[in-house]
Coordinates of C-alpha atoms in Angstrom, one line a residue:
M38 CA -0.1 0.0 0.3
K39 CA 2.6 2.2 0.9
S40 CA 4.5 1.5 -2.4
Q41 CA 1.6 2.4 -4.3
S42 CA 1.1 5.6 -2.6
T43 CA 5.2 6.5 -3.4
M44 CA 4.4 5.8 -7.3
G45 CA 1.1 8.0 -7.2
R46 CA 3.4 10.7 -5.8
A47 CA 6.3 10.2 -8.1
Q48 CA 4.0 10.1 -11.4
L49 CA 2.4 13.0 -9.6
I50 CA 5.7 15.1 -9.4
Y51 CA 6.6 13.9 -13.1
V52 CA 3.6 15.4 -14.3
V53 CA 4.0 18.5 -12.7
C54 CA 7.5 18.5 -14.0
A55 CA 6.6 17.8 -17.5
F56 CA 3.7 20.6 -17.3
A57 CA 6.2 23.3 -16.3
L58 CA 8.5 22.4 -18.5
A59 CA 6.2 22.5 -21.4
S60 CA 4.7 26.0 -19.9
V61 CA 8.9 27.1 -20.0
T62 CA 9.0 26.1 -23.6
F63 CA 5.8 27.7 -24.8
I64 CA 6.8 31.1 -23.1
S65 CA 10.1 31.1 -24.6
S66 CA 9.0 30.5 -28.1
A67 CA 6.1 33.4 -27.6
Q68 CA 9.0 35.4 -26.7
A69 CA 11.0 34.6 -29.3
Q70 CA 8.3 35.8 -31.9
P71 CA 9.0 39.6 -33.5
D72 CA 6.9 42.1 -32.5
I73 CA 5.3 43.3 -36.0
F74 CA 4.3 46.3 -34.7
N75 CA 7.8 47.3 -33.5
A76 CA 9.7 45.3 -36.1
P77 CA 12.7 47.4 -37.4
K78 CA 12.1 49.2 -40.8
A79 CA 14.0 48.1 -43.7
V80 CA 16.4 50.5 -44.9
N81 CA 15.0 52.3 -48.4
P82 CA 17.5 51.7 -51.1
T83 CA 19.5 55.1 -52.5
N84 CA 17.5 57.0 -55.2
R85 CA 19.3 57.0 -58.3
A86 CA 20.0 60.7 -59.7
V87 CA 17.7 61.2 -62.9
G88 CA 19.6 61.9 -66.1
R89 CA 18.8 65.2 -67.5
Q90 CA 16.6 65.0 -70.5
L91 CA 18.5 66.2 -73.7
T92 CA 17.7 69.7 -75.7
A93 CA 16.8 68.8 -79.1
E94 CA 20.1 71.2 -79.8
E95 CA 22.2 68.9 -77.7
R96 CA 20.7 65.9 -79.8
V97 CA 21.6 67.3 -82.6
Q98 CA 25.1 68.1 -81.6
Q99 CA 25.3 64.4 -80.4
R100 CA 24.5 63.0 -83.4
L101 CA 26.8 65.3 -85.4
R102 CA 29.4 64.4 -83.1
R103 CA 29.2 60.8 -83.5
Q104 CA 28.9 60.8 -87.0
L105 CA 32.2 62.9 -87.4
Q106 CA 33.8 60.0 -85.2
L107 CA 32.5 57.8 -88.1
L108 CA 34.2 60.2 -90.8
G109 CA 37.3 59.3 -89.0
V110 CA 37.4 62.8 -86.8
N111 CA 38.0 61.5 -83.4
Q112 CA 39.5 64.4 -81.7
T113 CA 37.2 66.4 -79.3
A114 CA 38.8 69.7 -80.1
T115 CA 38.4 69.2 -84.0
Q116 CA 34.8 68.2 -83.5
D117 CA 34.4 71.0 -81.3
V118 CA 35.6 73.4 -84.1
L119 CA 33.4 71.6 -87.0
L120 CA 30.3 71.6 -84.6
A121 CA 30.6 75.1 -83.6
Y122 CA 30.9 76.2 -87.5
V123 CA 27.8 74.0 -88.4
D124 CA 25.9 75.4 -85.7
S125 CA 26.7 79.3 -86.3
E126 CA 26.6 78.7 -90.2
T127 CA 22.7 77.5 -89.6
K128 CA 21.8 80.4 -87.5
A129 CA 23.5 83.0 -90.0
R130 CA 21.7 81.6 -92.9
Q131 CA 18.6 81.7 -91.3
A132 CA 17.6 85.0 -92.2
V133 CA 18.2 84.3 -95.8
T134 CA 15.6 81.7 -95.3
D135 CA 13.3 83.7 -93.6
K136 CA 13.1 86.1 -96.6
G137 CA 12.6 83.1 -98.9
R138 CA 9.9 81.8 -97.3
E139 CA 8.0 85.1 -97.1
L140 CA 8.4 85.1 -100.6
Q141 CA 7.1 81.9 -100.8
R142 CA 4.2 82.2 -98.4
V143 CA 3.1 85.5 -100.6
L144 CA 3.1 83.5 -103.8
T145 CA 1.1 80.7 -102.4
A146 CA -1.4 82.7 -101.1
N147 CA -1.6 84.5 -104.5
V148 CA -2.7 87.9 -102.6
V149 CA -0.1 90.4 -103.6
S150 CA 0.6 92.0 -107.0
N151 CA 3.6 91.7 -109.2
A152 CA 4.9 95.0 -107.8
Q153 CA 5.0 93.7 -104.1
V154 CA 6.6 90.3 -105.6
A155 CA 9.3 92.1 -107.1
A156 CA 10.0 94.2 -103.8
L157 CA 10.5 90.7 -102.0
L158 CA 12.2 89.2 -104.6
N159 CA 14.8 92.1 -104.4
D160 CA 15.1 91.9 -100.9
Y161 CA 15.4 88.1 -100.9
Q162 CA 18.4 88.2 -103.7
A163 CA 20.2 91.1 -102.0
A164 CA 20.1 88.7 -98.9
I165 CA 21.7 85.8 -100.8
E166 CA 24.6 88.4 -102.1
E167 CA 25.0 89.8 -98.7
D168 CA 25.2 86.2 -97.3
K169 CA 27.9 85.0 -99.9
V170 CA 30.5 87.5 -98.7
R171 CA 29.6 86.7 -95.1
R172 CA 29.9 83.0 -96.0
V173 CA 33.7 83.4 -97.6
K174 CA 34.7 84.9 -94.3
A175 CA 33.3 82.0 -92.2
Q176 CA 34.8 79.3 -94.8
Q177 CA 38.5 81.3 -94.4
E178 CA 38.2 81.4 -90.5
L179 CA 37.2 77.4 -90.8
I180 CA 40.3 76.5 -92.7
K181 CA 42.3 78.7 -90.5
A182 CA 41.1 76.5 -87.5
V183 CA 40.6 73.2 -89.4
D184 CA 41.8 72.7 -92.9
V185 CA 38.9 70.6 -94.0
T186 CA 40.1 70.6 -97.5
K187 CA 42.6 68.4 -96.3
I188 CA 40.1 65.9 -94.9
P189 CA 38.0 65.0 -98.2
K190 CA 35.2 63.0 -96.1
V191 CA 34.4 66.4 -93.8
E192 CA 34.7 68.6 -97.0
A193 CA 32.5 66.3 -98.8
T194 CA 30.0 66.3 -95.7
L195 CA 29.8 70.2 -95.3
I196 CA 29.1 71.1 -98.8
L197 CA 26.1 68.2 -99.0
M198 CA 24.7 69.8 -95.8
G199 CA 24.6 73.2 -97.3
V200 CA 27.2 74.9 -94.8
Y201 CA 30.0 75.0 -97.0
G202 CA 30.8 75.9 -100.2
E203 CA 28.2 77.1 -103.1
G204 CA 26.5 73.5 -103.5
P205 CA 22.5 72.8 -102.7
A206 CA 22.3 71.6 -99.4
L207 CA 20.5 67.8 -99.4
G208 CA 18.3 66.8 -96.8
N209 CA 19.5 63.3 -96.8
L210 CA 23.0 62.9 -97.0
T211 CA 24.1 59.2 -97.4
T212 CA 27.7 57.7 -96.5
N213 CA 29.1 54.3 -96.0
A214 CA 30.5 55.3 -92.7
G215 CA 27.6 54.3 -90.7
R216 CA 25.3 51.6 -90.4
G217 CA 22.2 51.4 -92.4
R218 CA 21.3 53.0 -95.9
N219 CA 21.2 56.6 -94.6
A220 CA 24.0 56.3 -92.1
G221 CA 24.7 60.3 -92.9
A222 CA 21.5 61.7 -92.4
A223 CA 22.4 62.6 -89.2
L224 CA 24.7 65.2 -90.5
A225 CA 21.8 67.0 -92.8
P226 CA 19.5 69.3 -91.5
R227 CA 16.2 67.8 -93.2
G228 CA 14.7 70.4 -95.5
N229 CA 17.6 72.7 -94.8
N230 CA 18.5 74.4 -98.2
V231 CA 20.5 77.0 -96.2
A232 CA 23.1 77.1 -99.1
Q233 CA 21.0 79.0 -101.6
G234 CA 18.7 80.4 -99.0
A235 CA 15.9 78.5 -100.3
P236 CA 12.9 78.0 -98.0
R237 CA 11.6 74.5 -97.6
G238 CA 9.4 73.2 -100.2
F239 CA 11.3 75.0 -103.1
G240 CA 11.6 72.8 -106.2
Q241 CA 8.1 71.3 -105.5
V242 CA 6.0 71.2 -108.9
T243 CA 2.2 71.8 -108.0
P244 CA -0.1 69.9 -110.9
D245 CA -2.2 72.0 -112.8
P246 CA -5.7 71.2 -112.1
N247 CA -7.0 72.3 -115.5
S248 CA -4.6 69.4 -116.9
P249 CA -5.8 66.5 -118.6
K250 CA -5.6 63.4 -116.5
P251 CA -3.6 60.6 -117.7
T252 CA -5.4 57.9 -119.6
Q253 CA -5.1 54.4 -118.3
P254 CA -3.4 51.9 -120.6
N255 CA -6.0 49.6 -121.9
I256 CA -4.9 45.9 -120.8
K257 CA -7.1 43.1 -121.8
P258 CA -7.6 40.5 -118.9
P259 CA -6.2 37.1 -120.0
V260 CA -9.0 34.7 -121.3
A261 CA -8.7 31.3 -119.1
K262 CA -8.0 28.2 -121.2
P263 CA -10.4 25.4 -120.9
A264 CA -8.9 22.8 -118.4
Q265 CA -8.0 19.7 -120.2
I266 CA -9.3 16.1 -119.0

């Protein structure tokens, strides 16, 4: 009887100890869980500086510089001189272009007399002659800084752009220096006929509304042959 009582007390002590151990383990695990309300915040990544958008003029300069490299001009100082010349010539010839466009505008509107057109035409031609003198001086200054006559690719490019010499400007300059069919188009101002001072749109032929329409050729459709069985 006494031994049974001793066993009962031992079992009771074992149960109490096991319960106490389980309680301690549960409390410890509960304390180990992070507090979601006081959890440390992650450090935000550093914001990258957003690059400044290039202006239209800067994009043109970048494109011209890249094309000059394709033409073999790799010295930055030489590129700077050529880019400054192109920019200066384009702006200087704008006055001639504006006079030409004004003449074109009044001719298109057809609301002025011949005398008024004659006055505008005289102004336009005078501006062209005056600009020729300025261009000769500008080209001489360019040759002193960069002798483009010794760099045929660059000289030809400037001529075809309409900013050097007396040739007409081409709106789509093609070279073999870059990729694609029109790799040199980046150097040619589109629609810019500054060499002759001609406004955009000159040289386009307007069809006469009273002219007879071209006749369609009389082509007879082929006759289908009967299928042979």
